[in-house]
mmCIF file of C-alpha atoms in Angstrom:
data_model
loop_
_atom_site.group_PDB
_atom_site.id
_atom_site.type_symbol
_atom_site.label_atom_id
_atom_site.label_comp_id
_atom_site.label_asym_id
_atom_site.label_seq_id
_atom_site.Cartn_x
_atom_site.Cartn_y
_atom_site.Cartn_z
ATOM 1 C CA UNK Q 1 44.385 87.162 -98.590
ATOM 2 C CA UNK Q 2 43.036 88.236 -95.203
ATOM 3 C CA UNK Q 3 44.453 86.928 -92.262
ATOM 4 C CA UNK Q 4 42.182 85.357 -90.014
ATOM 5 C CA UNK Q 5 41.808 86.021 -85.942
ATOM 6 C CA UNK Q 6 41.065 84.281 -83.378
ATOM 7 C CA UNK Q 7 38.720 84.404 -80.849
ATOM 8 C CA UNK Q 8 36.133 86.725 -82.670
ATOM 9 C CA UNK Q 9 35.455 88.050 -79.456
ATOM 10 C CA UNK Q 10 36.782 87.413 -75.469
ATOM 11 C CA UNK Q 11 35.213 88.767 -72.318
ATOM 12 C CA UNK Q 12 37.217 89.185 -68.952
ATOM 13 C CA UNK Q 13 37.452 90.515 -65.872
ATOM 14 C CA UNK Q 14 39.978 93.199 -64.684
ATOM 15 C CA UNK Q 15 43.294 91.564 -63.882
ATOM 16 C CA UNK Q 16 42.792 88.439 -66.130
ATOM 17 C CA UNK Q 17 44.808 87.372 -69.341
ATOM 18 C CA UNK Q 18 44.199 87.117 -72.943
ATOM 19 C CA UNK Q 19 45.485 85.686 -76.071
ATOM 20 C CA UNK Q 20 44.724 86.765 -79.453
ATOM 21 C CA UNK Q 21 46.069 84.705 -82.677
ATOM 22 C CA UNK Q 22 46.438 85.934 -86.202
ATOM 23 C CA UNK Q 23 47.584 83.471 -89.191
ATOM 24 C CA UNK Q 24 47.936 83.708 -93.086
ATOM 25 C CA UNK Q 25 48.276 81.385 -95.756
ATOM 26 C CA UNK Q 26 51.342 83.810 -97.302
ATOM 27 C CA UNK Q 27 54.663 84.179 -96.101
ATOM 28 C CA UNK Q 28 55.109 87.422 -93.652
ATOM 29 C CA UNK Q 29 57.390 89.758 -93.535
ATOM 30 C CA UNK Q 30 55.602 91.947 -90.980
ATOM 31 C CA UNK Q 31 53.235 91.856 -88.843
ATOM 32 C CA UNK Q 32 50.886 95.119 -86.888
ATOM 33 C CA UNK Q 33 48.610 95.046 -84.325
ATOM 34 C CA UNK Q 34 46.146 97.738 -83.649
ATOM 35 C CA UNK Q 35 43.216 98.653 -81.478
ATOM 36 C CA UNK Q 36 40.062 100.537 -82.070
ATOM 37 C CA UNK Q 37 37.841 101.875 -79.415
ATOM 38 C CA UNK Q 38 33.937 102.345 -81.049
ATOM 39 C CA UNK Q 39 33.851 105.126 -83.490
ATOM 40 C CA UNK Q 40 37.459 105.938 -83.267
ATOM 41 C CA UNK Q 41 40.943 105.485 -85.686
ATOM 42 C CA UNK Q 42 43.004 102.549 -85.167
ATOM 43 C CA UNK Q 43 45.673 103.055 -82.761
ATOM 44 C CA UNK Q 44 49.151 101.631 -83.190
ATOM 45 C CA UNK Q 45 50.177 98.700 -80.775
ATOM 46 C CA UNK Q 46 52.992 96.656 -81.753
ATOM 47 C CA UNK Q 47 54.905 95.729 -84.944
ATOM 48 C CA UNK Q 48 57.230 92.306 -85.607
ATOM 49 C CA UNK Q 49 59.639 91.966 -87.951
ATOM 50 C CA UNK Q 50 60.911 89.267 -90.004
ATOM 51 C CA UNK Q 51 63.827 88.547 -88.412
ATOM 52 C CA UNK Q 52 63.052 89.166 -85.024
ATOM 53 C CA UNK Q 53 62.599 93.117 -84.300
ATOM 54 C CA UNK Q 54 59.912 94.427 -82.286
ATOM 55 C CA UNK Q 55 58.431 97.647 -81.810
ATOM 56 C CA UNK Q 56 55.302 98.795 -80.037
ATOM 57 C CA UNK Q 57 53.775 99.186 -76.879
ATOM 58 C CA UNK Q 58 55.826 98.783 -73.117
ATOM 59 C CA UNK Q 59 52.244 96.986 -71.307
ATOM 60 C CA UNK Q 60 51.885 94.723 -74.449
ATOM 61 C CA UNK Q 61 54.036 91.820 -75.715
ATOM 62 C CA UNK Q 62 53.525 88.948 -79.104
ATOM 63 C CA UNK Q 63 55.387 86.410 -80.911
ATOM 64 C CA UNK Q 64 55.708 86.201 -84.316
ATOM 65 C CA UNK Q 65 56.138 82.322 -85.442
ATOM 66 C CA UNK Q 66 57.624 83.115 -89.042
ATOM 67 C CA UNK Q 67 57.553 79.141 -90.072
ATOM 68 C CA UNK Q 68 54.303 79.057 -89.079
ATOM 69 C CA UNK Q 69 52.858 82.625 -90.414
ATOM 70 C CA UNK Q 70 51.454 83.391 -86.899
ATOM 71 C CA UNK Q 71 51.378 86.300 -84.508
ATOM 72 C CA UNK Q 72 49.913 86.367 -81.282
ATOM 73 C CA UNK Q 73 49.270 89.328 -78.701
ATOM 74 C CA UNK Q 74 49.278 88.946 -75.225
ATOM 75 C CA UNK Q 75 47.483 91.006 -72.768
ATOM 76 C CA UNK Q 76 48.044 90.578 -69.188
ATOM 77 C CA UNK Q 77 46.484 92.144 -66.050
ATOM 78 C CA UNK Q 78 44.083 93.263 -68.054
ATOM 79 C CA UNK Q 79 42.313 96.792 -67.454
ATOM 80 C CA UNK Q 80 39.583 98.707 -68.336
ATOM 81 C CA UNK Q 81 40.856 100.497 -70.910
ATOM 82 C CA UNK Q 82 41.845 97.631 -73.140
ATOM 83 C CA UNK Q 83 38.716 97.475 -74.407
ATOM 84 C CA UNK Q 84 38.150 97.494 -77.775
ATOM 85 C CA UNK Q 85 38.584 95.722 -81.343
ATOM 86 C CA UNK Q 86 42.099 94.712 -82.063
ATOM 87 C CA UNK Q 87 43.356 93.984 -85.860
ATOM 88 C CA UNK Q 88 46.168 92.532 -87.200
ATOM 89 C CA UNK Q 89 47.616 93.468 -90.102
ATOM 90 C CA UNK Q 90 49.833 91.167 -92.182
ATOM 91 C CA UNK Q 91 52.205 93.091 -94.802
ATOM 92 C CA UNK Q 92 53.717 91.095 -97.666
ATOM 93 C CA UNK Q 93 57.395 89.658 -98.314
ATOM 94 C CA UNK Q 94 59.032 93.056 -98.490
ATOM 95 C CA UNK Q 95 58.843 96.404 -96.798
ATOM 96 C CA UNK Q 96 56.723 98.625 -99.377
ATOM 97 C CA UNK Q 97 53.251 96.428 -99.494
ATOM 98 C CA UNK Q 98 50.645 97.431 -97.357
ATOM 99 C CA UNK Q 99 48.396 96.064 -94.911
ATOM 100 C CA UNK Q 100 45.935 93.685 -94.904
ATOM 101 C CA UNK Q 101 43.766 93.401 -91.712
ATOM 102 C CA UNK Q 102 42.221 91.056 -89.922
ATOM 103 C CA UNK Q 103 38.496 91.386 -88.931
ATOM 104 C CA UNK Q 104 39.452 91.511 -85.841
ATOM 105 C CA UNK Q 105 38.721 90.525 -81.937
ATOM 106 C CA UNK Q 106 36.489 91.939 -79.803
ATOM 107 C CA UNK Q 107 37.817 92.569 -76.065
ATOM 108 C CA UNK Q 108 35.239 93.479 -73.135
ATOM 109 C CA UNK Q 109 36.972 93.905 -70.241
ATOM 110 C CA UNK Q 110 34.741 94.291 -67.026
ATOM 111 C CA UNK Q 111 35.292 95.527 -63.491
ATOM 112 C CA UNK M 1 50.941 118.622 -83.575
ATOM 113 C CA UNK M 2 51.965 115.995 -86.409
ATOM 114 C CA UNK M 3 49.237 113.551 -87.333
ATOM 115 C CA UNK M 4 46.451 112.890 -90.228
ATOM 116 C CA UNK M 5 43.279 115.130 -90.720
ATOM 117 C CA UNK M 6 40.208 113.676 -92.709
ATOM 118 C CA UNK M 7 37.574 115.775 -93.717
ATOM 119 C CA UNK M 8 34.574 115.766 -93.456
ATOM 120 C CA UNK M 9 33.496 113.485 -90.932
ATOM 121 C CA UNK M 10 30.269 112.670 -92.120
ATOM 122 C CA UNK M 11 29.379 112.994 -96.074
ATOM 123 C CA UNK M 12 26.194 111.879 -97.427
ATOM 124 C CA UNK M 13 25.733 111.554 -100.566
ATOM 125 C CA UNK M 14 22.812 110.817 -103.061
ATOM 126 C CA UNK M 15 22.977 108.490 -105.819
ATOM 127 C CA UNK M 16 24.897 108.753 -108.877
ATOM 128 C CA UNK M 17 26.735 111.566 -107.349
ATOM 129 C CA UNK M 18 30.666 111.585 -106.935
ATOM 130 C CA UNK M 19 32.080 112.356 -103.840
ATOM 131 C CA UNK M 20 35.582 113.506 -102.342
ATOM 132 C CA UNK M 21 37.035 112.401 -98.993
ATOM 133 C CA UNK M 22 40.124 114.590 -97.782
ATOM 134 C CA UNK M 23 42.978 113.291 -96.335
ATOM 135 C CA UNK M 24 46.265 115.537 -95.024
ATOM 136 C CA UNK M 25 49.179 114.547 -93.300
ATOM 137 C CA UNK M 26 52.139 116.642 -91.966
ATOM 138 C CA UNK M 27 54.347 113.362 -90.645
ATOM 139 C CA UNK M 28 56.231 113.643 -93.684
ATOM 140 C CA UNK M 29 55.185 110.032 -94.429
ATOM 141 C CA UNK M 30 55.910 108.937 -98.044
ATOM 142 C CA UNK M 31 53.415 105.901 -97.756
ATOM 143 C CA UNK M 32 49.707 106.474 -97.735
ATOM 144 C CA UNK M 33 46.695 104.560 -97.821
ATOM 145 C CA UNK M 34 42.818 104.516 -97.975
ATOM 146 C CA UNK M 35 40.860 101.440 -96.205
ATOM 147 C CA UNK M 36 37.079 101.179 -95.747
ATOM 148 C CA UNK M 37 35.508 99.296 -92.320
ATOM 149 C CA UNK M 38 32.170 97.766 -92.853
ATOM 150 C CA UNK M 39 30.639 96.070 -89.496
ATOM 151 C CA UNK M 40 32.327 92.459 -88.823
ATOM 152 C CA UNK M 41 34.767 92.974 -91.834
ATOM 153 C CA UNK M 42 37.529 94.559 -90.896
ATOM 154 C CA UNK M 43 39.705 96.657 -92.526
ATOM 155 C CA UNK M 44 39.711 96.115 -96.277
ATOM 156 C CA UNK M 45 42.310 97.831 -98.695
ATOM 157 C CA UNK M 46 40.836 100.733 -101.573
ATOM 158 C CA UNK M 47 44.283 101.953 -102.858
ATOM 159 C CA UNK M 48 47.686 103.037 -101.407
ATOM 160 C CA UNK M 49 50.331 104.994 -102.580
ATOM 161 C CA UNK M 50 54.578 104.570 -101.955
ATOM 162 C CA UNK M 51 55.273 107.727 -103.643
ATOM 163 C CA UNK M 52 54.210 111.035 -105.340
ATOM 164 C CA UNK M 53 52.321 110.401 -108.363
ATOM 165 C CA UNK M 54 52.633 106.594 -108.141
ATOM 166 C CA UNK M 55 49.324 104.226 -106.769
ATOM 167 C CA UNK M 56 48.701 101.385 -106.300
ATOM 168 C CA UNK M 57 45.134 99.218 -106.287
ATOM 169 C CA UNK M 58 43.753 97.484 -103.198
ATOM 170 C CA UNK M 59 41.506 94.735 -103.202
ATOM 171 C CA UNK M 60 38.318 96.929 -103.382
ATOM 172 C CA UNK M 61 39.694 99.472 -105.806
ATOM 173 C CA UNK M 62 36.283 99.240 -107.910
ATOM 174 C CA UNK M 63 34.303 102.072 -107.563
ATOM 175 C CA UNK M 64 37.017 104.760 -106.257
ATOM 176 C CA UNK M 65 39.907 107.147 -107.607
ATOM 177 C CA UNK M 66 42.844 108.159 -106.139
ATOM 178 C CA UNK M 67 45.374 110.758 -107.041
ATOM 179 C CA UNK M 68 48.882 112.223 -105.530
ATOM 180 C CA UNK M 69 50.206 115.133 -106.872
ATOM 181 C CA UNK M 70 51.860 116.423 -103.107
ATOM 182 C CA UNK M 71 53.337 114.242 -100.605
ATOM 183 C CA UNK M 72 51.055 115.657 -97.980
ATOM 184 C CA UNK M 73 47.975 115.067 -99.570
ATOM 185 C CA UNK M 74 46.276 111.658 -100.682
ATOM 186 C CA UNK M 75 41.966 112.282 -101.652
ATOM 187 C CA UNK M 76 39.765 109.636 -102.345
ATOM 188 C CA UNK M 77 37.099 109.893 -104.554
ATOM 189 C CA UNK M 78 33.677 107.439 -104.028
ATOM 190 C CA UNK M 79 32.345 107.859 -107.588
ATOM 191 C CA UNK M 80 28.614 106.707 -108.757
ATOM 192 C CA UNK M 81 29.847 103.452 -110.092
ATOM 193 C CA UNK M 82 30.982 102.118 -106.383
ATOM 194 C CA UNK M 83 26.979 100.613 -105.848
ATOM 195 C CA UNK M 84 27.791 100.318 -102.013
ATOM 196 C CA UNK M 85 29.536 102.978 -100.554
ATOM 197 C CA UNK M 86 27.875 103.287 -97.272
ATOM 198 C CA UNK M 87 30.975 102.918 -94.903
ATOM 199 C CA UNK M 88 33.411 104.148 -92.338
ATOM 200 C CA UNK M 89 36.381 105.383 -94.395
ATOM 201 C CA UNK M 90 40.080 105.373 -92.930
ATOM 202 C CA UNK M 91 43.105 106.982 -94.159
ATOM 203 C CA UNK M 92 46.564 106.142 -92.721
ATOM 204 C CA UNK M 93 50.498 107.029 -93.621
ATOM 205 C CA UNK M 94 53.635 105.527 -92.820
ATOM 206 C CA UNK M 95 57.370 105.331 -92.518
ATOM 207 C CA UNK M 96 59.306 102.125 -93.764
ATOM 208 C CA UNK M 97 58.750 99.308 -90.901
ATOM 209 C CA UNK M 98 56.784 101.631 -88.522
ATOM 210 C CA UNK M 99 53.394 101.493 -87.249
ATOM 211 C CA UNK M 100 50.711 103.045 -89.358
ATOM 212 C CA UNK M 101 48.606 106.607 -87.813
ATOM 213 C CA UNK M 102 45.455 106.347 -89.004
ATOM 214 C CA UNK M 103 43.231 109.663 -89.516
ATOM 215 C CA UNK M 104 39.934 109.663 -87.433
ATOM 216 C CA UNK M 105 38.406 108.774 -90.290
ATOM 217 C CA UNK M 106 34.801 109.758 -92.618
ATOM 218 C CA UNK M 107 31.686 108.195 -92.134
ATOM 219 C CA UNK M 108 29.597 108.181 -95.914
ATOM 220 C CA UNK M 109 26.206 107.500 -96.132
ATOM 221 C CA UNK M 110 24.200 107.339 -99.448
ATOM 222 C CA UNK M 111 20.414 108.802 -99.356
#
């Protein structure tokens, strides 16, 4: 089942903060978070763990609540270049399913 | 340069026609997969393989074949029973509990 985001869609300024939430209704054992600039591939952000581990990005930080199925990414100071639609992508209780996405958030960052 | 090439990047095709979308990798991946993006619905799951010769369906299989006979290689084929297949297509491989690189992906159009 698809995870769902939230916001759709954020605007900001330069310098200001955002939040963007991903849940599921199944139990998680990771989950990915990606961003897609228009007419481009998905680029690879961050990835939780079950368990704890992290891996991604130095600029970008997110929790992983596994009681509660839910991820969040948090991008602060925004800049310019975040731009773009980020997905989340949930993967199942063990290491070889793959992803399913989110349809994602919408960031406009302005100067 | 490792990474994922998808050719072409724009196939049209006309209907009841077959079509096949490439998609190499030289990361030495064993995991690949095939999603499709339509506008506002994210990134939804055709088929993905673990292994050589092994696949597995996604929740939009109908429509589209798969095969893997070399590690490197994973080609999706639209055929004429997929009634919809106007979409931005998106292969991506991966290594056990690491991000996924996505290709930059085939835009089909039906005329």
């Amino acid at each position: 089942q698809q995870p769902v985001q939230s916001p759709q869609a954020v605007i900001l300024r330069e310098g200001e903060d955002a939040v963007i939430n991903c849940s599921s209704s199944k139990a998680l054992y990771s989950v990915h978070w990606y961003r897609q600039k228009h007419g481009e591939a998905p680029v690879f952000l961050m990835i939780l763990l079950k368990g704890g581990e992290q891996k991604g990005h130095e600029k970008i930080s997110a929790s992983f609540n596994e009681k509660k199925q839910q991820s969040s990414l948090y991008l602060t100071a925004s800049q310019l270049s975040y731009s773009g639609t980020y997905f989340c992508g949930t993967g199942g209780n063990w290491a070889g399913t793959a992803l399913i996405f989110g349809k994602g958030t919408t960031l406009s960052v302005s100067s | 340069d490792g990474g994922i090439t998808q050719s072409p990047k724009y196939l049209f095709r006309k209907e009841g026609q077959n079509v096949t979308l490439s998609c190499e990798q030289n990361l030495n991946h064993d995991a690949m997969y095939w999603y499709r993006q339509d506008p506002g619905q994210g990134l939804r799951l055709i088929y993905y393989s673990q292994i050589v010769n092994d696949f597995q369906k996604g929740d939009i299989a109908e429509g589209y074949s798969v095969s893997r006979e070399k590690k490197e290689s994973f080609p999706l084929t639209v055929t004429s029973a997929q009634k919809n297949p106007t979409a931005f297509y998106l292969c991506a491989s991966s290594e056990d509990s690491y991000g996924y690189t996505f290709g930059s992906g085939t835009r089909l159009t039906v005329v």
